[in-house]
Amino acid sequence: MIDEVQKNVIDRFEQVAPYTPIEPFEVIAQKVGRKPEDIIKLDANENPYGLSPLAREAMANLQWGNIYPDPESRALRQAIATFLGVPVEQILAGAGADELIDLVLRVILKPGDAVLVAPPTFGMYAFDAKINGGRALEAPRHPDFSLNLDEMRRIVRQQKPRAVLLASPNNPDGRMLTREELEEIFSWDVLVVLDEAYIEFSDGGKLGEQFTLIRRPLERENVIVLRTFSKWAGLAGLRVGYGVFPQWILPVLWKVKQPYNVNVAASAAAIASLQDLSCLTERVEKIRSERSRLFNLLNQVDWLEPIPSQANFILCRVKGRSAKAVKAELMKKGIFVRYFDTPLLQNYIRISVGLPQQHDLLFQVLRELEESSL
Ligand SMILES: *Cc1c(COP(=O)(O)O)cnc(C)c1O
């Protein structure tokens, strides 16, 4: 009996390549023989400013850590509803947007069902599809990272995927979907999961205002919009995200989700963050302006081609030398960036937007590398 279980379990996940998460701070610090505070961590799009003062205070004064959290996350969802101007009934919170991606796929996929993704993009979409017994169909983006809409439309018509998963701004390139692209995709007969993990960093709005798409699931049965506190509010380590969903799918999501998915600390920190919007807005503004300064610095490096980004990171094509070697050289100086070398992303590095002084040091090191041949 147990042999059969073992075989089954092993077979079922054999074909799924593991997701490679970022290594923790202490581990990478130890690897390069530095203290965590001396590491310049620009590899996971985290917020360099940390928790907002009110969120920090909420953590320090946390009560009821011994009591299970509210399974409905009522206070948190109400705070989000007020922030967004969306009915609380259509909001579901999760342990990061990651949990919600998994939850949605868990309820919509039967074994063998497919979703459509547009790589290069966030690896969790295809990964979660496979973990949930499904598979990912791919419509690779054009070289400028815009969508191949014709190919996507063809796949939607012919293969009828259960959903299309898209990030805007997209990770790893930072490109936003255009209004035209979105309207076209929303008009298709398919469920669209729009992941707006980085929307708060996009130009043309302040927090709470550039959010025109967040109400779309109230009008359209085929649109889900996901958001997170990880990036703009600096709560990546606490795990809290949310989504706005069309009515029909909510009862199923409620039924299937783990009862205590958002822990009390995460919930308190997220609520406090929403009470600290002026501070967080200022930080988002700083990140935006540092993004443009970083872009200009990277542009001055002959062998780098930075891609314009609307998120808190900049993807760079590395020309005439190895991206992997560049990553390794930066690591020696305590600077961590993400590197890619896949068929669709050949020889790229992705640098998260950090603090001004971190960018100064990064630039200095890149300049030094310029003289070396690698
Ligand atoms: C970081 C990221 C997320 C994950 O957010 P969490 O709320 O931390 O789980 C989701 N989507 C994209 C595209 C991301 O880059």
Coordinates of C-alpha atoms and ligand atoms in Angstrom, one line a residue:
M1 CA 0.0 0.0 0.0
I2 CA 2.6 2.5 1.1
D3 CA 4.8 1.6 -1.9
E4 CA 2.0 2.5 -4.2
V5 CA 1.4 5.8 -2.4
Q6 CA 5.1 6.6 -2.6
K7 CA 5.3 5.8 -6.3
N8 CA 2.2 7.9 -6.9
V9 CA 3.5 10.9 -5.1
I10 CA 6.9 10.7 -6.7
D11 CA 5.4 10.2 -10.2
R12 CA 2.9 13.0 -9.8
F13 CA 5.5 15.7 -9.1
E14 CA 8.4 14.3 -11.1
Q15 CA 7.9 16.6 -14.1
V16 CA 7.5 19.8 -12.0
A17 CA 10.6 21.8 -11.9
P18 CA 11.0 23.3 -8.4
Y19 CA 10.4 27.0 -8.0
T20 CA 13.6 28.7 -7.1
P21 CA 12.9 31.2 -4.4
I22 CA 15.4 33.9 -3.2
E23 CA 17.6 32.8 -0.4
P24 CA 17.1 34.4 3.0
F25 CA 19.2 37.4 4.1
E26 CA 21.2 35.7 6.8
V27 CA 22.1 32.8 4.4
I28 CA 23.4 35.0 1.6
A29 CA 25.1 37.3 4.0
Q30 CA 27.0 34.3 5.5
K31 CA 27.9 33.1 2.0
V32 CA 29.8 36.2 1.3
G33 CA 31.1 36.7 4.8
R34 CA 29.2 39.9 5.6
K35 CA 26.7 41.0 8.2
P36 CA 23.1 41.1 6.9
E37 CA 23.0 44.9 7.3
D38 CA 26.0 45.2 5.0
I39 CA 24.3 43.4 2.2
I40 CA 22.8 45.4 -0.7
K41 CA 19.8 43.2 -1.5
L42 CA 18.5 44.1 -4.9
D43 CA 17.3 40.7 -6.0
A44 CA 13.7 40.2 -4.8
N45 CA 12.0 43.6 -5.4
E46 CA 11.6 44.1 -1.7
N47 CA 11.0 47.6 -0.2
P48 CA 14.3 49.1 1.0
Y49 CA 12.5 51.3 3.6
G50 CA 11.0 48.5 5.6
L51 CA 7.8 48.7 7.6
S52 CA 6.1 52.0 7.9
P53 CA 6.3 53.5 11.5
L54 CA 2.7 52.6 12.2
A55 CA 3.1 49.1 11.0
R56 CA 6.2 48.8 13.2
E57 CA 4.3 50.1 16.2
A58 CA 1.5 47.6 15.5
M59 CA 4.0 44.8 15.5
A60 CA 5.5 46.0 18.8
N61 CA 2.1 46.2 20.4
L62 CA 0.7 43.0 19.0
Q63 CA -1.9 41.4 21.2
W64 CA -3.7 38.1 20.8
G65 CA -0.9 36.3 19.2
N66 CA -2.1 33.3 21.1
I67 CA -5.6 33.4 19.6
Y68 CA -6.4 32.2 16.1
P69 CA -6.9 34.9 13.5
D70 CA -10.3 35.9 12.1
P71 CA -10.9 33.4 9.3
E72 CA -12.8 36.1 7.4
S73 CA -10.1 38.8 8.0
R74 CA -12.9 41.2 8.6
A75 CA -11.0 44.2 9.9
L76 CA -8.3 43.9 7.2
R77 CA -10.8 43.4 4.4
Q78 CA -12.9 46.4 5.6
A79 CA -9.7 48.6 5.6
I80 CA -8.9 47.4 2.1
A81 CA -12.5 48.0 0.9
T82 CA -12.3 51.6 2.2
F83 CA -8.9 52.2 0.6
L84 CA -10.0 50.9 -2.8
G85 CA -13.7 51.9 -2.8
V86 CA -14.7 48.3 -3.5
P87 CA -17.4 46.3 -1.6
V88 CA -15.9 44.3 1.2
E89 CA -17.9 41.2 0.0
Q90 CA -15.8 41.0 -3.1
I91 CA -12.4 41.1 -1.4
L92 CA -10.5 38.1 -0.2
A93 CA -7.2 38.3 1.7
G94 CA -4.4 35.8 1.5
A95 CA -1.0 34.9 2.8
G96 CA 0.5 37.0 0.0
A97 CA -0.8 37.2 -3.6
D98 CA 1.0 33.9 -4.0
E99 CA -1.5 32.1 -1.9
L100 CA -4.3 33.6 -3.9
I101 CA -2.8 32.5 -7.2
D102 CA -2.5 29.0 -5.9
L103 CA -6.1 29.1 -4.5
V104 CA -7.6 30.3 -7.8
L105 CA -5.8 27.6 -9.7
R106 CA -6.8 25.0 -7.2
V107 CA -10.4 25.7 -7.7
I108 CA -10.5 26.2 -11.4
L109 CA -8.2 23.4 -12.6
K110 CA -9.2 19.8 -13.1
P111 CA -6.3 17.3 -13.8
G112 CA -4.9 18.1 -17.3
D113 CA -6.6 21.5 -17.6
A114 CA -4.5 24.3 -18.9
V115 CA -3.9 28.0 -18.2
L116 CA -2.3 30.5 -20.6
V117 CA 0.7 32.5 -19.6
A118 CA 2.9 35.0 -21.5
P119 CA 6.5 34.4 -20.7
P120 CA 8.9 35.7 -19.6
T121 CA 6.7 36.4 -16.6
F122 CA 6.3 35.5 -12.9
G123 CA 7.3 31.8 -12.5
M124 CA 4.6 31.0 -10.0
Y125 CA 1.8 30.9 -12.6
A126 CA 3.1 27.9 -14.4
F127 CA 4.5 26.4 -11.3
D128 CA 1.2 26.6 -9.4
A129 CA -0.7 25.3 -12.5
K130 CA 1.5 22.2 -12.5
I131 CA 1.3 21.7 -8.7
N132 CA -2.4 21.7 -9.0
G133 CA -2.5 19.0 -11.7
G134 CA -2.7 21.3 -14.6
R135 CA -0.3 22.6 -17.2
A136 CA 0.7 26.0 -18.7
L137 CA 0.3 26.9 -22.3
E138 CA 2.7 29.6 -23.4
A139 CA 2.4 32.6 -25.7
P140 CA 5.9 34.2 -25.5
R141 CA 6.0 37.9 -25.6
H142 CA 7.5 40.0 -28.4
P143 CA 11.2 41.0 -28.0
D144 CA 10.0 44.4 -26.5
F145 CA 8.0 42.4 -23.9
S146 CA 4.6 43.4 -25.4
L147 CA 2.1 40.6 -25.6
N148 CA 1.7 38.5 -28.7
L149 CA -2.1 39.0 -28.8
D150 CA -2.7 37.1 -32.0
E151 CA -1.0 34.0 -30.5
M152 CA -2.9 34.4 -27.2
R153 CA -6.2 34.8 -29.0
R154 CA -5.6 31.8 -31.1
I155 CA -4.7 29.7 -28.0
V156 CA -7.7 30.9 -26.1
R157 CA -10.0 30.0 -29.0
Q158 CA -8.5 26.7 -29.9
Q159 CA -7.3 25.3 -26.6
K160 CA -9.8 26.9 -24.3
P161 CA -7.5 27.4 -21.3
R162 CA -9.3 27.8 -17.9
A163 CA -7.6 31.1 -17.3
V164 CA -5.1 33.6 -18.6
L165 CA -2.6 34.8 -16.0
L166 CA -1.0 38.2 -16.6
A167 CA 1.1 40.6 -14.5
S168 CA 0.9 44.4 -15.0
P169 CA 3.5 45.7 -14.6
N170 CA 5.1 42.4 -15.6
N171 CA 7.9 40.8 -13.7
P172 CA 10.8 40.7 -14.8
D173 CA 10.6 43.5 -17.3
G174 CA 8.4 46.1 -15.6
R175 CA 6.2 46.8 -18.7
M176 CA 2.6 47.7 -18.1
L177 CA -0.2 46.3 -20.2
T178 CA -1.8 49.0 -22.3
R179 CA -5.5 49.8 -22.0
E180 CA -6.0 48.4 -25.5
E181 CA -4.3 45.1 -24.7
L182 CA -6.4 44.8 -21.5
E183 CA -9.7 45.7 -23.1
E184 CA -9.1 43.2 -25.8
I185 CA -8.2 40.4 -23.4
F186 CA -11.1 41.1 -21.1
S187 CA -13.4 40.8 -24.1
W188 CA -12.3 37.2 -24.7
D189 CA -14.4 34.3 -23.4
V190 CA -11.9 33.3 -20.7
L191 CA -11.1 34.0 -17.1
V192 CA -8.4 36.7 -16.7
V193 CA -6.3 36.8 -13.6
L194 CA -4.6 40.2 -13.6
D195 CA -1.7 40.4 -11.1
E196 CA -1.0 44.0 -10.0
A197 CA 1.7 43.2 -7.5
Y198 CA 3.6 46.3 -8.7
I199 CA 0.8 48.7 -9.8
E200 CA 1.5 51.2 -7.0
F201 CA 4.9 52.0 -8.5
S202 CA 3.4 52.8 -11.9
D203 CA 3.4 56.4 -13.1
G204 CA 0.3 58.6 -13.4
G205 CA -1.4 58.3 -10.0
K206 CA -1.0 58.3 -6.3
L207 CA -1.8 55.4 -4.0
G208 CA -5.5 54.6 -4.3
E209 CA -5.9 56.6 -7.5
Q210 CA -4.3 54.7 -10.4
F211 CA -6.5 51.9 -9.5
T212 CA -9.1 52.0 -12.2
L213 CA -8.9 48.3 -13.0
I214 CA -9.5 47.2 -9.4
R215 CA -13.3 47.7 -9.9
R216 CA -13.4 45.6 -13.1
P217 CA -14.3 42.3 -11.3
L218 CA -17.5 44.1 -10.1
E219 CA -18.5 44.6 -13.7
R220 CA -17.1 41.7 -15.4
E221 CA -17.5 38.0 -14.5
N222 CA -14.2 37.0 -16.1
V223 CA -11.8 39.4 -14.3
I224 CA -9.9 38.8 -11.1
V225 CA -7.4 41.4 -9.9
L226 CA -4.7 40.5 -7.4
R227 CA -2.7 42.9 -5.2
T228 CA -0.1 42.6 -2.4
F229 CA 1.3 44.5 0.6
S230 CA 4.7 42.9 -0.1
K231 CA 6.1 45.5 -2.4
W232 CA 4.7 49.0 -1.9
A233 CA 4.0 48.6 1.8
G234 CA 7.2 46.6 2.6
L235 CA 5.5 43.6 4.2
A236 CA 7.0 40.8 2.1
G237 CA 8.2 39.0 5.2
L238 CA 4.7 39.1 6.8
R239 CA 2.8 37.6 3.8
V240 CA -0.3 39.5 3.0
G241 CA -2.1 40.1 -0.2
Y242 CA -5.6 40.4 -1.5
G243 CA -7.8 40.1 -4.6
V244 CA -11.0 41.5 -5.9
F245 CA -13.1 38.7 -7.4
P246 CA -16.3 38.4 -9.3
Q247 CA -19.3 37.2 -7.2
W248 CA -19.6 33.7 -8.7
I249 CA -16.2 32.4 -7.6
L250 CA -16.2 33.8 -4.1
P251 CA -18.2 31.1 -2.3
V252 CA -15.9 28.5 -3.8
L253 CA -12.8 30.4 -2.7
W254 CA -14.1 30.8 0.8
K255 CA -14.9 27.1 1.0
V256 CA -11.5 26.0 -0.2
K257 CA -9.2 28.4 1.5
Q258 CA -7.4 27.5 4.7
P259 CA -9.4 29.0 7.6
Y260 CA -6.6 31.0 9.2
N261 CA -4.6 32.0 6.1
V262 CA -3.8 35.5 7.2
N263 CA -2.0 35.6 10.5
V264 CA -2.6 38.2 13.2
A265 CA 0.7 40.0 12.7
A266 CA 0.3 40.2 9.0
S267 CA -3.2 41.5 9.4
A268 CA -2.2 44.1 12.0
A269 CA 0.7 45.3 9.9
A270 CA -1.4 45.7 6.8
I271 CA -4.2 47.6 8.6
A272 CA -1.6 49.9 10.1
S273 CA 0.0 50.4 6.7
L274 CA -3.3 51.6 5.3
Q275 CA -3.4 54.1 8.2
D276 CA 0.1 55.3 7.3
L277 CA -0.5 56.2 3.6
S278 CA 1.2 59.6 3.7
C279 CA 4.5 57.9 4.8
L280 CA 4.1 55.0 2.4
T281 CA 3.2 57.4 -0.5
E282 CA 6.3 59.4 0.1
R283 CA 8.4 56.2 0.0
V284 CA 6.7 55.0 -3.2
E285 CA 7.5 58.4 -4.7
K286 CA 11.1 58.1 -3.7
I287 CA 11.3 54.6 -5.3
R288 CA 9.8 56.0 -8.5
S289 CA 12.3 58.8 -8.7
E290 CA 15.2 56.5 -7.7
R291 CA 14.0 54.2 -10.5
S292 CA 14.6 56.9 -13.1
R293 CA 17.9 57.8 -11.6
L294 CA 19.0 54.2 -11.5
F295 CA 17.9 53.8 -15.1
N296 CA 20.1 56.7 -16.1
L297 CA 23.0 55.3 -14.3
L298 CA 22.6 51.9 -15.9
N299 CA 22.3 53.5 -19.2
Q300 CA 25.7 55.0 -18.8
V301 CA 27.2 51.5 -18.6
D302 CA 28.2 50.6 -22.2
W303 CA 27.5 46.9 -21.8
L304 CA 24.1 47.2 -20.2
E305 CA 20.8 47.9 -21.8
P306 CA 18.2 48.8 -19.2
I307 CA 14.5 48.2 -20.1
P308 CA 12.1 51.0 -19.1
S309 CA 10.1 49.9 -16.1
Q310 CA 6.9 50.8 -14.3
A311 CA 7.8 48.6 -11.3
N312 CA 10.4 48.7 -8.5
F313 CA 13.0 46.9 -10.6
I314 CA 14.9 47.3 -13.8
L315 CA 15.7 44.5 -16.2
C316 CA 19.0 44.9 -18.1
R317 CA 20.2 43.1 -21.1
V318 CA 23.9 42.3 -20.6
K319 CA 25.9 42.8 -23.9
G320 CA 29.2 41.3 -24.7
R321 CA 29.8 39.6 -21.3
S322 CA 28.2 37.0 -19.2
A323 CA 25.3 38.1 -17.0
K324 CA 26.1 35.3 -14.6
A325 CA 29.7 36.6 -14.2
V326 CA 28.4 40.1 -13.6
K327 CA 26.1 38.7 -10.9
A328 CA 29.0 36.9 -9.3
E329 CA 31.2 39.9 -9.4
L330 CA 28.6 42.1 -7.8
M331 CA 28.0 39.4 -5.1
K332 CA 31.7 39.7 -4.1
K333 CA 31.0 43.3 -3.3
G334 CA 27.9 42.4 -1.3
I335 CA 25.4 43.4 -4.0
F336 CA 22.8 40.9 -4.9
V337 CA 20.9 41.0 -8.1
R338 CA 18.8 38.5 -10.0
Y339 CA 20.2 36.9 -13.1
F340 CA 18.4 35.2 -16.0
D341 CA 19.7 33.0 -18.8
T342 CA 16.7 31.2 -20.3
P343 CA 15.7 30.8 -23.9
L344 CA 13.4 33.8 -23.7
L345 CA 15.7 35.9 -21.4
Q346 CA 19.2 35.3 -22.6
N347 CA 21.8 37.0 -20.5
Y348 CA 19.9 39.5 -18.4
I349 CA 20.1 40.8 -14.9
R350 CA 17.3 42.3 -12.9
I351 CA 18.0 45.0 -10.3
S352 CA 15.5 46.0 -7.7
V353 CA 15.2 49.7 -7.0
G354 CA 17.0 50.4 -3.6
L355 CA 18.2 53.4 -1.7
P356 CA 20.1 56.2 -3.4
Q357 CA 23.4 55.3 -1.7
Q358 CA 23.1 51.7 -2.7
H359 CA 22.7 52.8 -6.3
D360 CA 25.8 54.9 -6.0
L361 CA 27.8 51.9 -4.8
L362 CA 26.3 49.7 -7.5
F363 CA 27.3 52.2 -10.2
Q364 CA 30.8 52.5 -8.8
V365 CA 31.2 48.7 -8.9
L366 CA 29.7 48.5 -12.5
R367 CA 32.2 51.1 -13.6
E368 CA 35.0 49.1 -12.1
L369 CA 33.8 46.0 -14.0
E370 CA 33.8 48.1 -17.2
E371 CA 37.5 48.2 -17.1
S372 CA 37.9 44.5 -16.4
S373 CA 37.2 42.1 -19.2
L374 CA 35.3 39.3 -17.4
Ligands
LIG1 C1 6.2 39.5 -5.8 C2 5.2 39.1 -6.7 C3 4.0 38.5 -6.2 C4 3.9 37.9 -4.9 O1 3.4 38.6 -3.9 P1 3.3 38.1 -2.5 O2 2.1 38.9 -2.0 O3 4.5 38.4 -1.7 O4 3.0 36.6 -2.5 C5 2.9 38.2 -7.1 N1 3.1 38.5 -8.4 C6 4.2 39.0 -8.9 C7 4.3 39.3 -10.4 C8 5.3 39.3 -8.1 O5 6.4 39.7 -8.6

